[in-house]
Amino acid sequence: MDKSACIAKVEDLYQRDSRKVFATLVRLLGDFELAEEAMHEAFAAALQQWPEQGLPHNPLAWLVSAGKFKALDGIRRKQKFGQLQPDLQRLAEELGEHQEYMAEQEIEDERLRLIFTCCHPAIDARIQVPLTLREVCGLTTEEIASAFLTQPATLAQRIVRGKAKIRDARIPFKIPELAELPARLDAVLSVIYLIFNEGYSASAGDAAIRRDLSDEAIRLTRLVLELLPDPEVMGLLALMLLHESRRAARTDENGDLVLLEDQDRSVWDRQMIEEGKQLVRRALATRRFGFYTLQAAISAVHADAASPQETDWHQIVALYSLLLQVEDSPIIALNRAVAVAMRDGPGAGLEIIDQLLRHKELAQYHLAYSARGELLRRSGQPQLARQAYAQALSLAKQAPERRFLQARLAELDA
């Protein structure tokens, strides 16, 4: 492999797998900041050495090993100048004795281990999910804040507190015993769901879809289902599979968004759909289902419709009403409003959306204004539709969504 190809391989590994390497280093080093620094130094070393020496047999294991010894070198330098704390002294001794070769699958599973660590009951529930999204998935504080409809500065403070709690309470980096799993399950599923959402519809950037994140979320959920065959784990996996089945139809050849009603349903992945529907049936049969299973059931209704006109909107509205009883969320209420509009006409949906926009939770949520603009357009109110789309455009950060909104505005101007 020539030098440029080697550099490209390192860059690709960084984009796809840097958080896997980071998760392993966190477990080995027991410190988030130290692991972050070691991970970056390992990739820098790869950029220097691989073009000259060639690709190692197991690149991820090489990066973990390099990061570990970079951290050890840093600890020894501090030791030399008498700056070593007792905890770092102990860590240096452990690393010096521990020549570890990580198999590929072991590194894959480190991320699940780190998720369970970040979701430990000793950590404030408000901190668990944003901490995991930042440290396990590498999402920026701004991306996480967008998912939580909150301010980046507030989330940044929570993340710092979460890392300090793990360090000070010496929370172990491991998957808990079977008896301890249910106590952490809600937080773990919340994290995985948000990972998938960021992959399914990126909050910012040039691409509408980040396949690496959605694939990782599905893989992690399968691992959790092996550990604990809970109905809501089945429901979450079903939901992700049913959404992911539409991936090929969700964007056109230019990377622009295609709305659900305009998608070519013949390219939907029927194998994913069938697996998702089977999981929904299994979860519903337990009669212990909740938030994720109900959402999966809604997606299954969409998957059953051969065309947009055949969609059973009565059933979808009923499922959203039930979902709101489980989780009183403004975003779920917004989705229900759109379903009501499809069932009863745009005016009925607009009435609900206008009520929702009076609450501050959706004030900065671009999809609320986009939905309002679409219903105003369909109800023959182009001037008001233009105002709503312009408001959505001012808030949208993802390039394909911005192009979609600009196209709608151009149509209204024409």
CSV table of C-alpha atoms in Angstrom, one decimal:
chain,number,residue,atom,x,y,z
A,1,MET,CA,0.0,0.0,0.0
A,2,ASP,CA,1.5,3.4,-1.0
A,3,LYS,CA,1.9,6.3,1.3
A,4,SER,CA,-1.2,8.2,0.3
A,5,ALA,CA,-3.4,5.1,0.6
A,6,CYS,CA,-2.0,4.4,4.1
A,7,ILE,CA,-2.8,8.0,5.2
A,8,ALA,CA,-6.3,7.6,3.8
A,9,LYS,CA,-6.7,4.3,5.8
A,10,VAL,CA,-5.7,6.1,9.0
A,11,GLU,CA,-8.1,8.9,8.3
A,12,ASP,CA,-10.9,6.4,7.6
A,13,LEU,CA,-10.2,4.5,10.8
A,14,TYR,CA,-10.3,7.7,12.8
A,15,GLN,CA,-13.7,8.6,11.3
A,16,ARG,CA,-15.2,5.1,11.8
A,17,ASP,CA,-13.4,3.6,14.8
A,18,SER,CA,-11.7,6.2,17.0
A,19,ARG,CA,-14.4,5.9,19.7
A,20,LYS,CA,-13.9,2.2,19.8
A,21,VAL,CA,-10.2,2.8,20.5
A,22,PHE,CA,-11.1,5.4,23.0
A,23,ALA,CA,-13.5,3.1,24.8
A,24,THR,CA,-10.8,0.5,25.2
A,25,LEU,CA,-8.3,3.0,26.4
A,26,VAL,CA,-10.8,4.4,29.0
A,27,ARG,CA,-11.1,0.9,30.5
A,28,LEU,CA,-7.4,0.4,30.5
A,29,LEU,CA,-6.5,3.8,31.8
A,30,GLY,CA,-9.5,4.6,33.9
A,31,ASP,CA,-9.4,8.3,33.0
A,32,PHE,CA,-11.4,10.0,30.2
A,33,GLU,CA,-8.9,12.9,29.6
A,34,LEU,CA,-5.9,10.6,29.6
A,35,ALA,CA,-7.6,8.2,27.3
A,36,GLU,CA,-8.6,11.0,24.9
A,37,GLU,CA,-5.0,12.3,24.7
A,38,ALA,CA,-3.6,8.8,24.3
A,39,MET,CA,-6.1,8.0,21.5
A,40,HIS,CA,-5.1,11.1,19.5
A,41,GLU,CA,-1.4,10.3,20.1
A,42,ALA,CA,-1.9,6.8,18.8
A,43,PHE,CA,-3.5,8.0,15.6
A,44,ALA,CA,-0.7,10.5,15.1
A,45,ALA,CA,1.8,7.7,15.5
A,46,ALA,CA,0.0,5.7,12.9
A,47,LEU,CA,0.2,8.6,10.5
A,48,GLN,CA,4.0,8.6,11.0
A,49,GLN,CA,4.7,4.9,11.1
A,50,TRP,CA,2.2,3.1,8.8
A,51,PRO,CA,3.3,4.8,5.6
A,52,GLU,CA,6.9,3.6,6.3
A,53,GLN,CA,6.2,0.2,7.9
A,54,GLY,CA,3.0,-0.8,6.3
A,55,LEU,CA,-0.4,-1.6,7.8
A,56,PRO,CA,-0.4,-3.8,10.9
A,57,HIS,CA,-2.3,-7.1,10.9
A,58,ASN,CA,-4.8,-5.8,13.4
A,59,PRO,CA,-5.0,-1.9,13.1
A,60,LEU,CA,-7.3,-1.4,16.0
A,61,ALA,CA,-5.3,-3.5,18.4
A,62,TRP,CA,-2.2,-1.6,17.2
A,63,LEU,CA,-3.8,1.7,18.0
A,64,VAL,CA,-4.9,0.5,21.4
A,65,SER,CA,-1.5,-0.8,22.2
A,66,ALA,CA,0.2,2.4,20.9
A,67,GLY,CA,-2.2,4.6,22.9
A,68,LYS,CA,-1.6,2.6,26.1
A,69,PHE,CA,2.2,3.0,25.8
A,70,LYS,CA,1.9,6.7,24.9
A,71,ALA,CA,0.0,7.1,28.1
A,72,LEU,CA,2.6,5.1,30.0
A,73,ASP,CA,5.4,7.3,28.6
A,74,GLY,CA,3.5,10.4,29.7
A,75,ILE,CA,3.0,9.0,33.2
A,76,ARG,CA,6.7,8.0,33.4
A,77,ARG,CA,7.7,11.6,32.4
A,78,LYS,CA,5.7,12.9,35.3
A,79,GLN,CA,7.2,10.3,37.5
A,80,LYS,CA,10.7,11.5,36.5
A,81,PHE,CA,9.9,15.1,37.6
A,82,GLY,CA,8.2,14.0,40.8
A,83,GLN,CA,4.7,15.0,39.6
A,84,LEU,CA,3.0,11.6,39.8
A,85,GLN,CA,-0.1,11.2,41.9
A,86,PRO,CA,-0.6,7.8,43.8
A,87,ASP,CA,-3.4,6.8,41.4
A,88,LEU,CA,-1.1,7.3,38.3
A,89,GLN,CA,1.7,5.5,40.1
A,90,ARG,CA,-0.5,2.5,40.5
A,91,LEU,CA,-1.7,2.7,36.9
A,92,ALA,CA,1.9,2.9,35.6
A,93,GLU,CA,2.7,-0.3,37.5
A,94,GLU,CA,-0.4,-2.1,36.1
A,95,LEU,CA,0.3,-1.0,32.5
A,96,GLY,CA,4.0,-1.9,32.7
A,97,GLU,CA,3.0,-5.5,33.7
A,98,HIS,CA,0.1,-5.8,31.3
A,99,GLN,CA,1.1,-6.6,27.7
A,100,GLU,CA,-2.3,-6.8,26.2
A,101,TYR,CA,-3.3,-7.9,22.7
A,102,MET,CA,-6.9,-6.9,21.9
A,103,ALA,CA,-8.9,-9.1,19.5
A,104,GLU,CA,-11.2,-7.2,17.1
A,105,GLN,CA,-14.4,-8.4,18.8
A,106,GLU,CA,-13.1,-7.5,22.2
A,107,ILE,CA,-12.5,-3.9,21.0
A,108,GLU,CA,-16.0,-3.9,19.4
A,109,ASP,CA,-17.6,-4.8,22.8
A,110,GLU,CA,-15.7,-2.1,24.8
A,111,ARG,CA,-18.2,0.5,23.7
A,112,LEU,CA,-21.1,-1.4,25.3
A,113,ARG,CA,-19.0,-1.7,28.5
A,114,LEU,CA,-18.4,2.0,28.5
A,115,ILE,CA,-22.1,2.7,27.9
A,116,PHE,CA,-23.0,0.7,31.0
A,117,THR,CA,-20.3,2.6,33.0
A,118,CYS,CA,-21.7,6.0,31.9
A,119,CYS,CA,-25.2,4.8,32.9
A,120,HIS,CA,-24.2,3.7,36.4
A,121,PRO,CA,-27.0,4.5,38.9
A,122,ALA,CA,-24.5,6.6,41.0
A,123,ILE,CA,-24.4,9.1,38.1
A,124,ASP,CA,-27.2,11.7,37.9
A,125,ALA,CA,-29.9,10.5,35.4
A,126,ARG,CA,-29.7,13.9,33.6
A,127,ILE,CA,-26.0,13.3,33.1
A,128,GLN,CA,-25.9,9.7,32.0
A,129,VAL,CA,-27.2,10.0,28.4
A,130,PRO,CA,-25.3,13.2,27.3
A,131,LEU,CA,-22.1,11.9,28.9
A,132,THR,CA,-22.4,8.6,27.0
A,133,LEU,CA,-23.1,10.4,23.7
A,134,ARG,CA,-20.1,12.6,24.1
A,135,GLU,CA,-17.6,10.0,25.3
A,136,VAL,CA,-18.8,6.8,23.6
A,137,CYS,CA,-20.0,8.2,20.3
A,138,GLY,CA,-17.9,11.4,20.0
A,139,LEU,CA,-20.8,13.6,19.3
A,140,THR,CA,-20.2,17.3,19.8
A,141,THR,CA,-21.8,19.1,22.7
A,142,GLU,CA,-23.8,21.1,20.1
A,143,GLU,CA,-25.1,18.0,18.5
A,144,ILE,CA,-26.2,16.5,21.8
A,145,ALA,CA,-27.8,19.8,22.9
A,146,SER,CA,-29.8,19.8,19.7
A,147,ALA,CA,-31.1,16.3,20.5
A,148,PHE,CA,-32.1,17.4,24.0
A,149,LEU,CA,-33.5,20.8,22.9
A,150,THR,CA,-31.2,22.5,25.5
A,151,GLN,CA,-28.2,24.9,25.7
A,152,PRO,CA,-24.7,23.6,24.9
A,153,ALA,CA,-23.1,25.3,28.0
A,154,THR,CA,-25.6,23.5,30.3
A,155,LEU,CA,-24.7,20.1,28.8
A,156,ALA,CA,-21.0,20.8,28.9
A,157,GLN,CA,-21.2,21.3,32.7
A,158,ARG,CA,-23.2,18.1,33.1
A,159,ILE,CA,-20.6,16.1,31.1
A,160,VAL,CA,-17.7,17.4,33.2
A,161,ARG,CA,-19.6,16.4,36.4
A,162,GLY,CA,-20.3,12.9,35.1
A,163,LYS,CA,-16.6,12.2,34.3
A,164,ALA,CA,-15.6,13.5,37.7
A,165,LYS,CA,-18.2,11.2,39.4
A,166,ILE,CA,-16.8,8.1,37.5
A,167,ARG,CA,-13.3,9.0,38.6
A,168,ASP,CA,-14.0,10.0,42.2
A,169,ALA,CA,-16.4,7.1,42.9
A,170,ARG,CA,-14.1,4.6,41.1
A,171,ILE,CA,-17.0,3.3,39.0
A,172,PRO,CA,-15.8,0.1,37.3
A,173,PHE,CA,-15.6,-0.1,33.5
A,174,LYS,CA,-17.5,-3.3,33.0
A,175,ILE,CA,-20.9,-4.8,31.9
A,176,PRO,CA,-22.8,-5.3,35.2
A,177,GLU,CA,-24.1,-8.7,36.5
A,178,LEU,CA,-27.4,-9.9,35.2
A,179,ALA,CA,-29.3,-8.8,38.4
A,180,GLU,CA,-28.0,-5.3,37.9
A,181,LEU,CA,-28.9,-4.9,34.2
A,182,PRO,CA,-32.6,-3.8,34.6
A,183,ALA,CA,-31.6,-0.8,36.8
A,184,ARG,CA,-29.5,0.6,34.0
A,185,LEU,CA,-31.5,-0.6,31.0
A,186,ASP,CA,-33.6,2.6,30.5
A,187,ALA,CA,-30.6,4.8,30.3
A,188,VAL,CA,-28.7,2.4,28.1
A,189,LEU,CA,-31.6,2.2,25.6
A,190,SER,CA,-32.0,6.0,25.6
A,191,VAL,CA,-28.3,6.4,24.7
A,192,ILE,CA,-28.5,3.8,21.9
A,193,TYR,CA,-31.7,5.3,20.6
A,194,LEU,CA,-30.1,8.8,20.4
A,195,ILE,CA,-27.0,7.3,18.7
A,196,PHE,CA,-29.3,5.8,16.1
A,197,ASN,CA,-31.3,9.1,15.7
A,198,GLU,CA,-28.0,11.0,15.0
A,199,GLY,CA,-27.1,8.4,12.4
A,200,TYR,CA,-30.6,8.2,10.8
A,201,SER,CA,-30.9,12.0,10.6
A,202,ALA,CA,-27.7,13.9,11.5
A,203,SER,CA,-28.3,17.1,13.4
A,204,ALA,CA,-25.7,19.0,11.4
A,205,GLY,CA,-23.3,18.7,8.6
A,206,ASP,CA,-23.2,17.9,4.9
A,207,ALA,CA,-24.9,14.4,5.0
A,208,ALA,CA,-28.4,13.6,6.0
A,209,ILE,CA,-27.4,10.1,7.1
A,210,ARG,CA,-24.5,8.9,9.2
A,211,ARG,CA,-24.5,5.2,8.5
A,212,ASP,CA,-21.7,4.4,10.9
A,213,LEU,CA,-23.8,5.6,13.8
A,214,SER,CA,-27.0,3.8,12.8
A,215,ASP,CA,-25.2,0.6,12.2
A,216,GLU,CA,-23.4,0.8,15.5
A,217,ALA,CA,-26.7,1.4,17.3
A,218,ILE,CA,-28.2,-1.6,15.8
A,219,ARG,CA,-25.2,-3.7,16.6
A,220,LEU,CA,-25.2,-2.6,20.3
A,221,THR,CA,-28.9,-3.3,20.6
A,222,ARG,CA,-28.4,-6.8,19.4
A,223,LEU,CA,-25.7,-7.3,22.1
A,224,VAL,CA,-28.0,-5.9,24.8
A,225,LEU,CA,-30.8,-8.2,23.6
A,226,GLU,CA,-28.4,-11.2,24.0
A,227,LEU,CA,-27.7,-10.0,27.6
A,228,LEU,CA,-31.3,-9.3,28.5
A,229,PRO,CA,-34.3,-10.4,26.2
A,230,ASP,CA,-36.5,-7.6,27.5
A,231,PRO,CA,-39.6,-6.5,25.4
A,232,GLU,CA,-38.4,-2.9,25.2
A,233,VAL,CA,-35.0,-4.1,23.8
A,234,MET,CA,-36.9,-6.0,21.2
A,235,GLY,CA,-39.0,-2.9,20.5
A,236,LEU,CA,-35.9,-0.6,20.1
A,237,LEU,CA,-34.3,-3.1,17.7
A,238,ALA,CA,-37.5,-3.4,15.7
A,239,LEU,CA,-37.8,0.4,15.6
A,240,MET,CA,-34.3,0.9,14.3
A,241,LEU,CA,-34.6,-1.9,11.7
A,242,LEU,CA,-37.9,-0.6,10.4
A,243,HIS,CA,-36.5,2.9,10.0
A,244,GLU,CA,-33.2,1.7,8.6
A,245,SER,CA,-35.1,-0.4,6.0
A,246,ARG,CA,-35.9,2.9,4.2
A,247,ARG,CA,-32.3,4.1,4.0
A,248,ALA,CA,-31.9,3.6,0.2
A,249,ALA,CA,-35.0,5.6,-0.5
A,250,ARG,CA,-34.5,8.5,1.9
A,251,THR,CA,-32.1,10.6,-0.3
A,252,ASP,CA,-31.8,11.0,-4.0
A,253,GLU,CA,-28.6,10.8,-6.2
A,254,ASN,CA,-27.6,14.3,-5.0
A,255,GLY,CA,-27.9,13.5,-1.4
A,256,ASP,CA,-31.1,15.5,-1.0
A,257,LEU,CA,-34.0,14.4,1.3
A,258,VAL,CA,-37.0,12.5,-0.1
A,259,LEU,CA,-40.1,12.7,2.1
A,260,LEU,CA,-41.7,9.4,3.2
A,261,GLU,CA,-44.7,9.9,0.9
A,262,ASP,CA,-42.4,10.4,-2.1
A,263,GLN,CA,-40.1,7.5,-1.5
A,264,ASP,CA,-39.7,4.5,-3.9
A,265,ARG,CA,-41.0,1.8,-1.6
A,266,SER,CA,-39.8,-0.9,-3.9
A,267,VAL,CA,-36.2,-0.3,-2.6
A,268,TRP,CA,-37.2,-0.6,1.0
A,269,ASP,CA,-35.3,-3.5,2.6
A,270,ARG,CA,-37.9,-6.2,3.0
A,271,GLN,CA,-35.7,-8.4,5.1
A,272,MET,CA,-35.2,-5.7,7.7
A,273,ILE,CA,-38.9,-5.0,7.7
A,274,GLU,CA,-39.8,-8.6,8.3
A,275,GLU,CA,-37.3,-8.9,11.1
A,276,GLY,CA,-38.6,-5.7,12.6
A,277,LYS,CA,-42.3,-6.8,12.4
A,278,GLN,CA,-41.5,-10.1,14.0
A,279,LEU,CA,-39.8,-8.3,16.9
A,280,VAL,CA,-42.8,-6.0,17.3
A,281,ARG,CA,-45.1,-9.0,17.5
A,282,ARG,CA,-42.9,-10.7,20.1
A,283,ALA,CA,-42.7,-7.5,22.2
A,284,LEU,CA,-46.5,-6.8,22.0
A,285,ALA,CA,-47.2,-10.4,23.0
A,286,THR,CA,-45.5,-9.9,26.4
A,287,ARG,CA,-48.0,-7.1,27.3
A,288,ARG,CA,-45.0,-5.4,29.0
A,289,PHE,CA,-44.1,-3.1,26.2
A,290,GLY,CA,-43.6,0.7,26.2
A,291,PHE,CA,-42.1,3.7,24.4
A,292,TYR,CA,-39.9,1.9,21.8
A,293,THR,CA,-42.3,-0.9,21.0
A,294,LEU,CA,-45.1,1.6,20.3
A,295,GLN,CA,-42.9,3.6,18.0
A,296,ALA,CA,-41.9,0.4,16.2
A,297,ALA,CA,-45.6,-0.4,15.8
A,298,ILE,CA,-46.1,2.9,14.1
A,299,SER,CA,-43.2,2.2,11.8
A,300,ALA,CA,-44.7,-1.2,11.0
A,301,VAL,CA,-47.9,0.4,9.9
A,302,HIS,CA,-46.0,2.5,7.5
A,303,ALA,CA,-44.1,-0.5,6.3
A,304,ASP,CA,-47.3,-2.4,5.6
A,305,ALA,CA,-48.6,0.3,3.2
A,306,ALA,CA,-47.8,-0.4,-0.4
A,307,SER,CA,-48.4,3.3,-1.2
A,308,PRO,CA,-48.8,6.5,0.8
A,309,GLN,CA,-52.6,6.5,0.0
A,310,GLU,CA,-53.0,3.1,1.6
A,311,THR,CA,-51.4,4.1,5.0
A,312,ASP,CA,-53.7,3.4,7.9
A,313,TRP,CA,-53.6,6.9,9.5
A,314,HIS,CA,-56.4,6.1,11.9
A,315,GLN,CA,-54.2,3.4,13.5
A,316,ILE,CA,-51.2,5.6,13.5
A,317,VAL,CA,-53.0,8.5,15.3
A,318,ALA,CA,-54.3,5.9,17.8
A,319,LEU,CA,-50.8,4.6,18.5
A,320,TYR,CA,-49.4,8.1,18.8
A,321,SER,CA,-52.2,8.9,21.3
A,322,LEU,CA,-51.2,5.9,23.3
A,323,LEU,CA,-47.5,6.8,23.0
A,324,LEU,CA,-48.2,10.3,24.5
A,325,GLN,CA,-49.7,8.6,27.6
A,326,VAL,CA,-46.4,6.7,28.0
A,327,GLU,CA,-44.1,9.6,27.2
A,328,ASP,CA,-45.5,13.2,27.3
A,329,SER,CA,-43.0,14.6,24.8
A,330,PRO,CA,-43.6,17.7,22.6
A,331,ILE,CA,-41.9,16.0,19.7
A,332,ILE,CA,-44.2,13.0,19.9
A,333,ALA,CA,-47.1,15.5,20.1
A,334,LEU,CA,-45.8,17.1,16.9
A,335,ASN,CA,-45.6,13.8,15.1
A,336,ARG,CA,-49.1,13.0,16.2
A,337,ALA,CA,-50.2,16.4,14.8
A,338,VAL,CA,-48.8,15.5,11.4
A,339,ALA,CA,-50.6,12.2,11.5
A,340,VAL,CA,-53.9,13.9,12.4
A,341,ALA,CA,-53.4,16.2,9.4
A,342,MET,CA,-53.0,13.2,7.2
A,343,ARG,CA,-56.1,11.7,8.6
A,344,ASP,CA,-58.4,14.8,9.0
A,345,GLY,CA,-56.8,17.4,6.7
A,346,PRO,CA,-54.1,20.1,7.2
A,347,GLY,CA,-56.3,22.4,9.2
A,348,ALA,CA,-56.7,19.9,12.0
A,349,GLY,CA,-53.0,19.3,12.2
A,350,LEU,CA,-52.2,23.1,12.1
A,351,GLU,CA,-54.5,23.8,15.1
A,352,ILE,CA,-52.4,21.3,17.2
A,353,ILE,CA,-49.0,22.5,15.9
A,354,ASP,CA,-49.9,26.2,16.7
A,355,GLN,CA,-50.8,25.1,20.2
A,356,LEU,CA,-47.5,23.3,20.6
A,357,LEU,CA,-45.5,26.2,19.3
A,358,ARG,CA,-46.8,28.4,22.2
A,359,HIS,CA,-44.6,26.2,24.5
A,360,LYS,CA,-40.9,27.0,24.6
A,361,GLU,CA,-39.8,23.4,24.2
A,362,LEU,CA,-40.3,23.6,20.4
A,363,ALA,CA,-39.3,27.3,19.9
A,364,GLN,CA,-35.9,26.3,18.5
A,365,TYR,CA,-36.9,23.1,16.8
A,366,HIS,CA,-36.8,23.5,13.0
A,367,LEU,CA,-38.9,20.5,12.2
A,368,ALA,CA,-41.9,22.1,14.0
A,369,TYR,CA,-41.8,25.1,11.7
A,370,SER,CA,-41.1,22.9,8.7
A,371,ALA,CA,-44.2,20.8,9.4
A,372,ARG,CA,-46.2,24.0,9.9
A,373,GLY,CA,-45.0,25.3,6.6
A,374,GLU,CA,-46.0,22.1,4.8
A,375,LEU,CA,-49.5,22.1,6.2
A,376,LEU,CA,-50.0,25.8,5.4
A,377,ARG,CA,-48.8,25.1,1.9
A,378,ARG,CA,-51.2,22.2,1.5
A,379,SER,CA,-54.1,24.3,2.9
A,380,GLY,CA,-53.5,27.1,0.3
A,381,GLN,CA,-51.8,29.7,2.5
A,382,PRO,CA,-48.5,30.4,0.6
A,383,GLN,CA,-47.5,33.6,2.4
A,384,LEU,CA,-47.8,32.1,5.9
A,385,ALA,CA,-46.2,28.9,4.6
A,386,ARG,CA,-43.2,30.9,3.4
A,387,GLN,CA,-42.8,32.5,6.8
A,388,ALA,CA,-42.8,29.1,8.5
A,389,TYR,CA,-40.3,27.7,6.1
A,390,ALA,CA,-38.0,30.7,6.5
A,391,GLN,CA,-38.1,30.2,10.3
A,392,ALA,CA,-37.3,26.5,9.8
A,393,LEU,CA,-34.4,27.4,7.5
A,394,SER,CA,-33.0,29.9,10.1
A,395,LEU,CA,-32.8,27.0,12.6
A,396,ALA,CA,-31.8,24.1,10.4
A,397,LYS,CA,-28.1,23.0,10.5
A,398,GLN,CA,-28.0,20.0,8.3
A,399,ALA,CA,-27.1,20.8,4.7
A,400,PRO,CA,-29.7,18.4,3.0
A,401,GLU,CA,-32.5,19.8,5.2
A,402,ARG,CA,-31.5,23.3,4.4
A,403,ARG,CA,-31.5,22.5,0.6
A,404,PHE,CA,-35.0,21.0,1.1
A,405,LEU,CA,-36.3,24.1,2.8
A,406,GLN,CA,-34.7,26.4,0.2
A,407,ALA,CA,-36.4,24.4,-2.5
A,408,ARG,CA,-39.8,24.8,-0.8
A,409,LEU,CA,-39.2,28.5,-0.5
A,410,ALA,CA,-38.3,28.7,-4.2
A,411,GLU,CA,-41.5,26.9,-5.1
A,412,LEU,CA,-43.6,29.3,-3.1
A,413,ASP,CA,-41.8,32.3,-4.6
A,414,ALA,CA,-42.5,30.9,-8.1
